[in-house]
Coordinates of C-alpha atoms in Angstrom, one line a residue:
M159 CA 22.9 25.8 13.3
K160 CA 25.8 27.6 11.7
F161 CA 25.9 31.2 10.7
M162 CA 28.4 33.8 9.5
K163 CA 28.6 37.5 9.8
L164 CA 30.1 39.8 7.1
G165 CA 30.6 43.5 7.4
S166 CA 30.8 45.8 10.3
R167 CA 28.8 48.9 9.5
P168 CA 25.3 49.4 11.0
D169 CA 22.3 48.9 8.8
T170 CA 21.3 52.3 7.3
F171 CA 18.8 51.0 4.8
Y172 CA 15.3 52.6 5.2
T173 CA 12.0 52.9 3.3
A174 CA 10.5 56.2 2.2
E175 CA 7.5 56.4 -0.1
A176 CA 7.8 52.7 -1.1
V177 CA 11.4 53.3 -2.1
R178 CA 14.4 51.7 -0.3
S179 CA 17.3 54.0 0.2
V180 CA 20.5 54.1 2.3
S181 CA 21.5 56.9 4.5
S182 CA 24.6 58.7 3.2
E183 CA 26.0 62.2 2.9
V184 CA 26.5 61.5 -0.8
S185 CA 23.4 61.8 -3.0
S186 CA 22.3 58.6 -4.8
D187 CA 22.9 58.4 -8.5
L188 CA 21.6 54.9 -9.4
I189 CA 18.0 53.5 -9.4
I190 CA 17.7 49.7 -9.5
Q191 CA 14.3 48.1 -9.9
V192 CA 14.1 44.5 -8.6
K193 CA 10.8 42.7 -9.2
G194 CA 8.6 45.7 -8.4
S195 CA 10.8 47.2 -5.7
R196 CA 12.7 50.4 -6.2
Y197 CA 16.2 51.1 -4.7
L198 CA 18.0 54.5 -4.6
L199 CA 21.7 53.6 -4.3
H200 CA 25.2 54.7 -5.3
K201 CA 27.2 53.5 -8.3
F202 CA 30.6 53.4 -6.6
P203 CA 30.1 50.7 -3.9
L204 CA 28.0 48.6 -6.2
L205 CA 29.9 48.8 -9.5
S206 CA 33.2 48.2 -7.7
K207 CA 32.0 44.6 -6.8
C208 CA 29.4 43.7 -9.4
L209 CA 30.6 43.1 -12.9
R210 CA 27.0 42.8 -14.3
L211 CA 26.0 46.2 -13.0
Q212 CA 29.1 47.6 -14.7
K213 CA 28.0 46.2 -18.0
L214 CA 24.4 47.3 -17.6
C215 CA 25.4 50.9 -16.7
S216 CA 27.8 51.1 -19.6
E217 CA 25.2 49.8 -22.0
S218 CA 22.3 52.0 -20.9
P219 CA 22.0 55.5 -22.5
E220 CA 22.8 58.6 -20.5
S221 CA 19.8 60.2 -18.9
S222 CA 19.2 63.9 -18.4
S223 CA 18.4 63.2 -14.8
Q224 CA 21.1 62.6 -12.2
H225 CA 19.9 59.0 -11.7
Q226 CA 20.7 56.1 -14.0
I227 CA 18.0 53.4 -14.1
V228 CA 18.9 49.7 -14.2
Q229 CA 16.2 46.9 -14.5
L230 CA 16.7 43.5 -12.8
P231 CA 13.4 41.8 -13.3
D232 CA 14.7 38.2 -13.2
F233 CA 16.9 38.5 -10.1
P234 CA 17.2 35.1 -8.4
G235 CA 16.1 35.1 -4.7
G236 CA 14.0 38.2 -5.0
V237 CA 14.5 41.5 -3.1
E238 CA 15.8 39.8 0.0
A239 CA 18.8 38.3 -1.9
F240 CA 19.5 41.6 -3.7
E241 CA 19.5 43.5 -0.5
L242 CA 22.0 41.1 1.1
C243 CA 24.3 41.6 -1.9
A244 CA 23.8 45.4 -1.8
K245 CA 24.5 45.6 1.9
F246 CA 27.7 43.6 1.4
C247 CA 28.8 46.1 -1.2
Y248 CA 28.2 48.9 1.3
G249 CA 30.1 47.0 4.1
I250 CA 26.9 46.8 6.2
S251 CA 26.8 43.9 8.6
I252 CA 24.8 40.9 7.2
T253 CA 24.1 37.4 8.8
L254 CA 24.3 34.4 6.6
S255 CA 22.7 31.1 7.6
P256 CA 21.4 27.9 5.9
Y257 CA 18.1 29.8 5.4
N258 CA 19.5 32.5 3.1
I259 CA 22.9 31.3 1.9
V260 CA 21.4 29.7 -1.3
A261 CA 19.5 32.9 -2.2
A262 CA 22.6 35.0 -1.5
R263 CA 24.8 32.7 -3.6
C264 CA 22.5 32.8 -6.6
G265 CA 22.2 36.6 -6.3
A266 CA 25.9 37.0 -6.1
E267 CA 26.3 34.8 -9.2
Y268 CA 23.7 36.9 -11.1
L269 CA 25.6 40.1 -10.2
Q270 CA 29.0 38.4 -11.1
M271 CA 30.6 39.3 -7.8
T272 CA 33.8 37.3 -8.6
E273 CA 37.4 37.5 -7.5
E274 CA 38.3 39.0 -10.9
V275 CA 36.3 42.0 -10.0
E276 CA 37.7 42.4 -6.5
K277 CA 39.6 40.2 -4.1
G278 CA 37.6 38.8 -1.2
N279 CA 34.3 39.2 -3.1
L280 CA 31.0 37.7 -2.0
I281 CA 31.0 34.6 -4.1
Q282 CA 34.3 33.3 -2.6
K283 CA 33.2 34.0 1.0
L284 CA 29.9 32.2 0.4
E285 CA 31.6 29.2 -1.2
V286 CA 34.0 28.8 1.7
F287 CA 31.2 29.0 4.3
F288 CA 28.9 26.7 2.4
N289 CA 31.5 23.9 1.9
S290 CA 33.3 24.1 5.3
C291 CA 30.3 24.7 7.5
I292 CA 26.9 24.2 6.0
L293 CA 27.5 20.9 4.2
R294 CA 29.1 19.4 7.4
G295 CA 25.9 19.8 9.4
W296 CA 22.9 17.5 9.1
K297 CA 20.1 20.0 9.6
D298 CA 22.0 22.8 7.9
S299 CA 22.3 20.6 4.7
I300 CA 18.6 19.8 4.8
V301 CA 17.5 23.4 5.3
S302 CA 19.8 24.6 2.5
L303 CA 18.4 21.8 0.2
Q304 CA 14.9 23.0 0.9
T305 CA 15.7 26.6 0.1
T306 CA 16.9 25.6 -3.4
K307 CA 13.2 25.3 -4.4
A308 CA 13.1 29.1 -4.6
S309 CA 15.6 29.2 -7.4
P310 CA 15.8 25.7 -8.8
M311 CA 17.6 26.5 -12.1
W312 CA 20.3 28.6 -10.6
S313 CA 20.8 26.1 -7.8
E314 CA 21.2 23.3 -10.3
D315 CA 23.6 25.2 -12.5
L316 CA 25.8 26.2 -9.5
G317 CA 25.7 22.6 -8.2
I318 CA 24.1 23.6 -4.9
T319 CA 21.3 21.1 -5.1
S320 CA 23.6 18.1 -5.9
R321 CA 26.1 19.0 -3.3
C322 CA 23.4 19.2 -0.6
I323 CA 21.9 15.8 -1.7
E324 CA 25.4 14.2 -1.7
A325 CA 26.1 15.6 1.8
V326 CA 22.8 14.4 3.2
A327 CA 23.2 10.9 1.7
A328 CA 26.7 10.6 3.0
K329 CA 25.6 11.4 6.5
V330 CA 22.8 8.8 6.3
L331 CA 25.3 6.2 5.1
S332 CA 27.8 7.0 7.8
H333 CA 27.6 6.1 11.5
P334 CA 25.3 8.5 13.4
S335 CA 28.0 9.3 15.9
K336 CA 30.0 10.9 13.1
V337 CA 27.1 13.2 12.0
S338 CA 26.7 16.7 13.3
L339 CA 23.0 16.7 14.2
S340 CA 21.0 19.8 15.0
H341 CA 18.1 17.8 16.4
S342 CA 17.0 14.3 17.0
H343 CA 14.9 11.9 14.9
S344 CA 11.8 12.6 17.0
R345 CA 12.5 16.4 17.0
R346 CA 11.8 16.6 20.7
V347 CA 15.5 17.3 21.5
R348 CA 16.7 20.8 20.7
D349 CA 20.3 21.8 20.4
D350 CA 21.9 24.5 22.5
V351 CA 23.5 26.9 20.0
S352 CA 26.2 29.2 21.5
C353 CA 26.8 32.7 20.3
N354 CA 29.7 31.7 18.1
G355 CA 27.7 29.2 16.2
N356 CA 29.1 26.0 17.8
E357 CA 26.6 23.2 18.0
S358 CA 26.0 21.2 21.1
V359 CA 25.5 17.8 19.7
R360 CA 23.4 15.2 21.5
H361 CA 23.8 11.6 20.7
N362 CA 21.2 10.1 23.0
K363 CA 18.9 9.4 20.1
S364 CA 21.5 8.9 17.4
G365 CA 21.7 5.2 18.0
N366 CA 18.4 4.8 16.2
K367 CA 19.1 3.4 12.8
G368 CA 16.2 5.2 11.2
W369 CA 17.0 8.6 12.8
W370 CA 17.2 10.3 9.4
A371 CA 13.8 9.3 8.0
E372 CA 11.6 11.9 9.8
D373 CA 13.9 14.8 8.9
L374 CA 14.0 13.8 5.2
A375 CA 10.2 13.7 5.2
E376 CA 10.2 17.5 5.2
L377 CA 11.6 17.6 1.7
S378 CA 9.5 18.2 -1.4
I379 CA 8.9 15.0 -3.4
D380 CA 11.4 15.8 -6.2
L381 CA 14.2 16.5 -3.7
Y382 CA 13.2 13.6 -1.6
W383 CA 13.2 11.2 -4.6
R384 CA 16.7 12.3 -5.6
T385 CA 18.0 12.0 -2.0
M386 CA 16.5 8.5 -1.6
I387 CA 18.0 7.4 -4.9
A388 CA 21.4 8.6 -3.6
I389 CA 20.9 6.7 -0.3
K390 CA 19.8 3.5 -2.0
S391 CA 22.7 3.6 -4.4
G392 CA 25.1 3.6 -1.4
G393 CA 24.0 0.0 -0.7
K394 CA 24.5 0.3 3.0
I395 CA 21.0 0.9 4.3
P396 CA 18.8 -2.2 4.8
S397 CA 15.7 -2.4 2.7
N398 CA 13.4 -2.4 5.7
L399 CA 14.8 0.9 6.8
I400 CA 14.2 2.3 3.3
G401 CA 10.6 1.0 3.6
D402 CA 10.1 2.6 7.0
A403 CA 11.4 5.9 5.6
L404 CA 8.9 5.7 2.7
K405 CA 6.1 5.0 5.1
I406 CA 6.9 8.0 7.2
Y407 CA 7.1 10.2 4.1
A408 CA 3.8 8.9 2.7
S409 CA 2.1 9.4 6.1
R410 CA 3.4 12.9 6.2
W411 CA 2.1 14.0 2.8
L412 CA -0.7 11.5 2.1
P413 CA -2.6 11.6 5.4
N414 CA -5.7 9.9 3.9
I415 CA -3.9 6.6 3.6
T416 CA -3.5 6.3 7.4
N417 CA -7.1 7.1 8.6
N418 CA -9.5 5.0 6.5
G419 CA -8.8 7.2 3.4
G420 CA -10.1 4.3 1.3
H421 CA -13.7 5.2 2.2
L422 CA -13.8 8.5 0.5
K423 CA -16.7 9.2 -1.8
K424 CA -16.2 8.8 -5.6
Q425 CA -17.0 12.5 -6.1
S426 CA -14.4 13.8 -3.6
V427 CA -12.0 14.4 -6.5
A428 CA -13.9 13.9 -9.7
D429 CA -16.7 16.4 -9.0
S430 CA -14.3 19.2 -8.0
E431 CA -14.3 22.1 -10.5
S432 CA -11.7 24.1 -8.6
D433 CA -8.3 24.4 -10.2
S434 CA -6.6 24.4 -6.9
V435 CA -8.1 21.1 -5.9
G436 CA -7.0 19.6 -9.3
E437 CA -3.5 20.9 -8.7
I438 CA -3.4 19.3 -5.3
A439 CA -4.6 16.0 -6.6
S440 CA -2.0 16.1 -9.4
K441 CA 0.7 16.8 -6.8
H442 CA -0.5 13.9 -4.6
R443 CA -0.6 11.6 -7.7
L444 CA 3.0 12.5 -8.5
L445 CA 4.0 12.0 -4.9
L446 CA 2.3 8.6 -4.8
E447 CA 3.9 7.4 -8.0
S448 CA 7.3 8.6 -6.9
V449 CA 7.0 6.7 -3.6
V450 CA 6.0 3.5 -5.5
S451 CA 9.1 3.9 -7.7
L452 CA 11.3 4.0 -4.6
L453 CA 9.9 0.8 -3.0
P454 CA 12.7 -1.7 -2.3
A455 CA 12.7 -4.8 -4.5
E456 CA 13.1 -7.1 -1.5
K457 CA 10.0 -8.9 -0.3
G458 CA 8.9 -7.8 3.1
A459 CA 10.7 -4.4 3.0
V460 CA 7.3 -2.8 3.6
S461 CA 4.3 -4.3 5.2
C462 CA 1.4 -5.6 3.1
G463 CA -1.0 -3.2 4.9
F464 CA 1.1 -0.2 3.8
L465 CA 1.1 -1.4 0.2
L466 CA -2.6 -1.8 0.2
K467 CA -3.1 1.7 1.7
L468 CA -1.0 3.0 -1.2
L469 CA -3.2 1.0 -3.6
K470 CA -6.3 2.5 -2.1
A471 CA -4.8 6.0 -2.5
S472 CA -3.8 5.2 -6.1
N473 CA -7.5 4.4 -6.8
I474 CA -8.6 7.7 -5.2
L475 CA -6.0 9.8 -7.0
N476 CA -6.4 7.9 -10.3
A477 CA -2.7 7.0 -10.5
S478 CA -1.2 5.4 -13.5
S479 CA -2.0 1.8 -14.4
S480 CA 1.7 0.9 -14.1
S481 CA 1.8 2.1 -10.5
K482 CA -1.3 0.2 -9.7
M483 CA 0.0 -3.0 -11.3
E484 CA 3.3 -2.7 -9.5
L485 CA 1.5 -2.3 -6.1
A486 CA -0.7 -5.2 -7.0
R487 CA 2.3 -7.4 -7.8
R488 CA 4.0 -6.5 -4.6
V489 CA 0.9 -7.1 -2.5
G490 CA 0.6 -10.5 -4.2
L491 CA 4.0 -11.5 -3.0
Q492 CA 3.0 -11.1 0.7
L493 CA -0.8 -11.4 0.5
E494 CA -0.9 -13.8 3.5
E495 CA -0.2 -10.7 5.7
A496 CA -3.3 -8.8 4.6
T497 CA -6.6 -8.5 6.5
V498 CA -10.1 -8.2 5.1
N499 CA -10.2 -4.5 5.8
D500 CA -7.0 -4.0 3.8
L501 CA -8.6 -5.6 0.8
L502 CA -11.7 -3.4 0.9
I503 CA -10.5 -1.1 -1.8
P504 CA -13.1 1.4 -2.9
S505 CA -14.1 1.3 -6.6
L506 CA -13.9 4.7 -8.3
S507 CA -14.5 3.3 -11.8
Y508 CA -17.5 4.7 -13.6
T509 CA -17.8 1.5 -15.7
N510 CA -19.4 -0.4 -12.8
D511 CA -21.4 0.5 -9.7
T512 CA -19.8 -1.9 -7.2
V513 CA -18.8 -0.5 -3.9
Y514 CA -15.4 -2.2 -3.8
D515 CA -12.9 -2.8 -6.6
V516 CA -13.1 -6.6 -6.9
E517 CA -11.2 -6.8 -10.1
L518 CA -8.2 -5.3 -8.5
V519 CA -8.3 -7.9 -5.7
R520 CA -8.7 -10.6 -8.3
T521 CA -5.5 -9.3 -10.0
I522 CA -3.7 -9.4 -6.6
L523 CA -4.9 -13.0 -6.1
E524 CA -3.7 -14.0 -9.6
Q525 CA -0.3 -12.5 -8.8
F526 CA -0.2 -14.5 -5.5
M527 CA -1.1 -17.7 -7.2
S528 CA 1.4 -17.3 -10.0
Q529 CA 4.3 -17.4 -7.6
G530 CA 6.6 -20.4 -8.2
Q531 CA 5.5 -22.4 -5.2
S532 CA 6.0 -26.1 -5.8
P533 CA 5.6 -29.0 -3.4
P534 CA 8.8 -29.9 -1.5
T535 CA 11.0 -32.3 -3.3
V536 CA 14.4 -33.7 -2.7
P537 CA 17.0 -31.4 -4.4
A538 CA 18.7 -33.1 -7.4
R539 CA 22.4 -33.9 -6.8
S540 CA 24.8 -32.9 -9.4
R541 CA 27.8 -34.9 -10.4
F542 CA 30.1 -32.6 -8.5
A543 CA 28.0 -32.9 -5.4
F544 CA 28.0 -36.7 -5.8
E545 CA 31.7 -36.8 -5.9
R546 CA 31.9 -34.7 -2.7
R547 CA 29.2 -36.6 -0.8
R548 CA 31.8 -38.6 1.2
S549 CA 33.2 -35.4 2.7
R550 CA 29.7 -34.3 3.8
S551 CA 27.9 -36.0 6.6
A552 CA 24.5 -37.5 6.2
E553 CA 23.3 -35.1 8.9
N554 CA 24.1 -32.0 6.9
I555 CA 22.2 -33.4 3.9
N556 CA 19.2 -34.1 6.1
L557 CA 19.3 -30.6 7.5
E558 CA 19.3 -29.1 4.0
F559 CA 16.4 -31.3 3.0
Q560 CA 14.5 -30.3 6.1
E561 CA 15.2 -26.6 5.3
S562 CA 13.8 -27.1 1.8
R563 CA 10.7 -28.7 3.2
R564 CA 10.2 -25.9 5.7
S565 CA 10.5 -23.4 2.9
S566 CA 7.9 -25.2 0.7
S567 CA 5.6 -25.8 3.7
A568 CA 5.6 -22.0 4.4
S569 CA 4.4 -21.3 0.9
H570 CA 1.7 -24.0 1.4
S571 CA 0.6 -22.4 4.7
S572 CA 0.4 -19.0 3.0
K573 CA -2.1 -20.4 0.6
L574 CA -4.2 -21.7 3.5
K575 CA -4.2 -18.3 5.0
V576 CA -5.1 -16.6 1.8
A577 CA -8.0 -19.1 1.3
K578 CA -9.4 -18.0 4.6
L579 CA -8.8 -14.4 3.7
V580 CA -10.6 -14.7 0.3
D581 CA -13.6 -16.4 1.8
R582 CA -14.0 -13.7 4.5
Y583 CA -13.5 -11.0 1.9
L584 CA -16.3 -12.6 -0.2
Q585 CA -18.6 -12.3 2.9
E586 CA -18.1 -8.6 2.9
V587 CA -18.5 -7.9 -0.9
A588 CA -21.4 -10.4 -1.2
R589 CA -23.6 -7.8 0.4
D590 CA -23.2 -5.5 -2.6
V591 CA -26.4 -5.8 -4.7
N592 CA -24.4 -4.9 -7.8
F593 CA -21.8 -7.6 -7.3
Q594 CA -22.2 -10.0 -10.3
L595 CA -22.5 -13.7 -9.8
S596 CA -19.8 -14.5 -12.4
K597 CA -17.3 -12.3 -10.5
F598 CA -18.2 -14.0 -7.2
I599 CA -17.6 -17.4 -8.6
A600 CA -14.4 -16.4 -10.4
L601 CA -13.0 -15.0 -7.3
A602 CA -13.8 -18.1 -5.2
E603 CA -12.4 -20.5 -7.9
I604 CA -9.0 -18.8 -7.9
I605 CA -8.2 -20.6 -4.6
P606 CA -7.2 -24.3 -5.2
D607 CA -9.2 -27.0 -3.6
F608 CA -6.4 -28.2 -1.3
A609 CA -6.1 -24.7 0.3
R610 CA -9.6 -24.9 1.8
H611 CA -9.6 -27.4 4.7
D612 CA -13.3 -26.5 5.3
H613 CA -15.9 -24.7 3.4
D614 CA -17.7 -23.0 6.3
D615 CA -16.5 -19.5 5.5
L616 CA -17.3 -20.1 1.8
Y617 CA -20.8 -21.3 2.7
R618 CA -21.4 -18.2 4.8
A619 CA -20.3 -16.0 1.9
I620 CA -22.8 -17.9 -0.4
D621 CA -25.5 -17.6 2.1
I622 CA -25.0 -13.8 2.4
Y623 CA -24.9 -13.5 -1.4
L624 CA -28.2 -15.4 -1.7
K625 CA -29.8 -13.1 0.8
A626 CA -28.5 -10.0 -0.9
H627 CA -29.6 -11.2 -4.3
P628 CA -33.1 -12.7 -4.0
E629 CA -33.7 -12.2 -7.7
L630 CA -31.4 -15.1 -8.6
N631 CA -33.2 -17.9 -10.5
K632 CA -32.8 -21.6 -9.8
S633 CA -30.1 -22.2 -12.4
E634 CA -28.1 -19.3 -11.1
R635 CA -28.4 -20.6 -7.5
K636 CA -27.3 -24.0 -8.7
R637 CA -24.3 -22.5 -10.5
L638 CA -23.3 -20.6 -7.4
C639 CA -23.5 -23.6 -5.1
R640 CA -21.4 -25.8 -7.4
I641 CA -18.3 -24.2 -5.8
L642 CA -19.4 -25.6 -2.4
D643 CA -18.1 -29.0 -1.2
C644 CA -20.7 -30.3 1.2
K645 CA -18.2 -32.9 2.6
K646 CA -16.1 -30.0 3.9
L647 CA -18.8 -28.4 5.9
S648 CA -18.8 -28.7 9.7
M649 CA -21.7 -30.1 11.7
E650 CA -22.9 -26.7 12.6
A651 CA -22.8 -25.5 9.0
C652 CA -24.6 -28.6 7.8
M653 CA -27.4 -28.0 10.3
H654 CA -27.8 -24.5 9.1
A655 CA -27.6 -25.5 5.4
A656 CA -30.2 -28.2 5.9
Q657 CA -32.8 -25.6 6.8
N658 CA -31.6 -22.9 4.4
E659 CA -34.6 -22.3 2.1
L660 CA -32.4 -20.3 -0.3
L661 CA -30.2 -23.3 -1.3
P662 CA -31.1 -25.6 -4.2
L663 CA -32.7 -29.0 -3.4
R664 CA -29.7 -30.9 -4.6
V665 CA -27.4 -29.2 -2.2
V666 CA -29.8 -29.7 0.7
V667 CA -30.0 -33.4 -0.1
Q668 CA -26.2 -33.7 -0.1
V669 CA -25.9 -31.8 3.1
L670 CA -28.5 -34.0 4.9
F671 CA -26.8 -37.1 3.6
F672 CA -23.4 -36.2 4.8
E673 CA -24.8 -34.8 8.1
Q674 CA -26.5 -38.0 8.9
A675 CA -23.4 -40.0 7.8
R676 CA -21.3 -38.1 10.3
A677 CA -23.9 -38.5 13.0
A678 CA -23.9 -42.2 12.4
Q679 CA -20.1 -42.5 12.6
A680 CA -20.1 -40.3 15.6
G681 CA -22.5 -42.7 17.3
G682 CA -20.3 -45.7 16.4
K683 CA -23.0 -47.2 14.1
V684 CA -21.2 -47.0 10.8
T685 CA -20.0 -50.6 11.2
D686 CA -23.7 -51.7 11.5
L687 CA -24.6 -50.2 8.1
P688 CA -24.8 -52.4 5.1
T689 CA -21.8 -52.9 3.0
N690 CA -23.1 -50.9 0.1
I691 CA -23.7 -47.9 2.4
K692 CA -20.2 -48.1 3.7
A693 CA -18.9 -48.3 0.2
L694 CA -20.9 -45.2 -0.7
L695 CA -19.5 -43.3 2.3
T696 CA -16.0 -44.3 1.4
A697 CA -16.5 -43.2 -2.2
H698 CA -17.5 -39.8 -1.0
G699 CA -14.3 -39.4 1.1
I700 CA -15.9 -39.9 4.6
D701 CA -13.3 -41.1 7.1
P702 CA -15.0 -42.4 10.3
S703 CA -11.8 -42.1 12.3
K704 CA -11.4 -38.4 11.4
P705 CA -13.2 -35.8 13.6
T706 CA -15.2 -33.0 12.0
A707 CA -13.5 -29.6 12.1
P708 CA -15.4 -27.0 14.2
L709 CA -16.9 -23.9 12.6
S710 CA -14.5 -21.0 12.4
T711 CA -15.6 -18.1 14.5
T712 CA -12.7 -15.8 14.1
T713 CA -14.4 -13.5 11.6
S714 CA -16.7 -10.7 12.8
I715 CA -20.2 -11.6 11.5
H716 CA -23.3 -9.5 11.1
A717 CA -26.1 -10.4 13.4
E718 CA -28.4 -11.4 10.6
D719 CA -25.7 -13.7 9.2
N720 CA -24.8 -15.5 12.4
W721 CA -25.8 -19.1 13.0
S722 CA -27.4 -20.0 16.2
V723 CA -28.3 -23.6 17.3
S724 CA -31.2 -22.3 19.4
N725 CA -32.8 -21.0 16.2
F726 CA -32.8 -24.3 14.4
K727 CA -36.1 -25.6 13.1
S728 CA -37.6 -28.9 14.0
P729 CA -37.5 -32.0 11.8
K730 CA -41.1 -31.2 10.7
S731 CA -40.1 -27.8 9.6
R732 CA -37.2 -29.4 7.7
S733 CA -39.6 -31.7 5.9
S734 CA -41.8 -28.8 5.0
T735 CA -38.8 -27.0 3.5
L736 CA -37.9 -30.0 1.4
R737 CA -41.6 -30.4 0.3
M738 CA -41.7 -26.8 -0.8
K739 CA -38.4 -27.3 -2.7
L740 CA -39.6 -30.5 -4.3
A741 CA -42.7 -28.7 -5.5
E742 CA -40.7 -26.1 -7.3
D743 CA -37.6 -28.0 -8.4
D744 CA -37.3 -28.5 -12.1
D745 CA -35.6 -31.8 -11.8
F746 CA -38.9 -33.5 -11.4
N747 CA -41.1 -33.9 -14.3
Q748 CA -44.9 -34.0 -14.5
N749 CA -45.1 -37.8 -14.1
G750 CA -43.6 -37.6 -10.7
L751 CA -40.4 -39.3 -11.7
T752 CA -36.8 -38.0 -11.6
H753 CA -34.5 -38.3 -14.6
D754 CA -33.1 -41.5 -13.1
G755 CA -36.5 -43.1 -12.8
I756 CA -37.0 -42.9 -9.0
G757 CA -40.5 -42.0 -7.8
R758 CA -40.8 -38.6 -6.3
N759 CA -43.0 -39.7 -3.3
S760 CA -40.7 -42.6 -2.3
R761 CA -37.6 -40.4 -2.6
F762 CA -39.2 -37.6 -0.6
K763 CA -40.2 -40.0 2.2
A764 CA -36.6 -41.3 2.3
I765 CA -35.2 -37.8 2.5
C766 CA -37.6 -36.7 5.2
A767 CA -36.7 -39.8 7.3
I768 CA -33.0 -38.7 7.4
P769 CA -33.2 -36.3 10.5
T770 CA -34.7 -38.8 12.9
Q771 CA -33.5 -42.3 11.8
P772 CA -30.2 -42.2 10.0
K773 CA -29.5 -45.9 10.0
K774 CA -32.9 -47.0 8.9
M775 CA -33.2 -44.1 6.4
L776 CA -29.9 -44.9 4.7
S777 CA -30.7 -48.6 4.4
K778 CA -34.1 -47.9 3.1
F779 CA -32.8 -45.2 0.7
W780 CA -30.2 -47.6 -0.7
S781 CA -32.6 -50.5 -0.9
T782 CA -35.2 -48.4 -2.7
T783 CA -32.6 -47.4 -5.2
N784 CA -31.6 -51.0 -5.8
R785 CA -35.2 -52.1 -6.3
T786 CA -35.8 -49.4 -8.8
A787 CA -32.6 -50.3 -10.7
A788 CA -33.6 -54.0 -10.7
A789 CA -37.1 -53.3 -12.0
T790 CA -35.5 -51.2 -14.8
E791 CA -33.2 -54.1 -15.8
K792 CA -36.2 -56.6 -15.9
N793 CA -38.1 -54.3 -18.1

């Protein structure tokens, strides 16, 4: 770190009865009051270098006492800066460094210590040292920039702040080997500073492209924002490095976003009556919104997890809706990278009592689905391209087409990942007793049908929701289960659903039907079924040559929600479950006939026969239906 010494006389300032004086054979004739501090000094050394003191002394009336009093209540930099200027006037030795040069420069400007008053005055010396030494050093520039907070208006007017920002940005944009560093990125390496102020620069860490990010994280948000704008405007720093720097800064000043800060209580901020807590929350809110405004426009510049942590913090700090929507939009662009824990954003809205902010997640999903992702198509050839096709080989055209297909298939695969993510997210939020049925269905229906290769995770979410909401009536349960496709359930899920007493009867019948159809085709007996049964299977999309996908087990599941084959009920228990459902199902009228005219007892017997004799049951079930239809035609 650079420093400069001015003056040669020893320090003779002392304090007596709360008054600062200087030892001298000449009695003092000037009293200067600076922000509550009182100085007994001499006119000659001060007025010879300070034009402002000359004007103030000439304007003040003569006093009967031997001391003339001058008030300096708004002196920039405080008593420390004034004492530096006063000592310079007396020729007393002072040491200037990046820590005090800004205050001294503002104080000298206030006192008008210019070259017009005296050659070699303080302002000129400070400017030379500042431009030739301070702004050339990395750490010196940052320290000086930080000290401008003490006198922001004076620093702005004198151009100190802007010059420091430009110097820091220029060093970030240049090669690290050309930068005079005072310490490394990790701050574990210290410089050896000699007595004459020369820096011993170490370059063992300077090869790191993000060496500057951690040092800049010490700046206040307003200075950091201006510095990052200057760095981004240079156009030389990759967007991912900008993103890394923002992550370091947010982790430095918003520690809650790194350690499960999303699980704070609603009352952590809202119930605080303290002004200091409110001020801190306001500062954090400003910081968060400033970081959001600095996010690079490029997709992938910051991780999806970091964006979601910022989104959680924005909910806690009650950030502006524009910042929330911007974060939601950016998360939607790379939602396939998210995890379920990332999406568990606490709800701090007092309009609903849900634990998690499901509406915000729905907004993110809508942003994701609104992306222009179309199926891969052969790119149209323009007339110009057609004329040049002879000069291009068929291999190059094929490579371009394959690249287009890879790009489109990547967007398709991202939808498959997001579908899994949403179903597992629904499993978590389904446990909330205040989670409305309409919101559950709306969230599940955002995902297109093709994105769900199987419905096992969705079925598990429905099962959890039914257990957590036993008050649902039959029509609500039917409405919930309409989003489930029984054909896309695995064998294990079908076995569980067939015994699930919470499901509507219609769903259980469908599950049993497709379960036994799969069992039949797995045993190689589908070819022995009647033609009308095979046609029925084909109409429902059953492909005998296609194996059933296994149940996904990658998600952590609560013990009570886990499916175990050892806990399955016997066929008799399955029959009792159906009998109980038939007794309460509103699809059967008092005459024992369904709406399509089939007798309840005959249909119930056919259903109960499914678990033990699939071939016989299906034939009987179909023949019973045909006989009933024929009897209806005769009548």
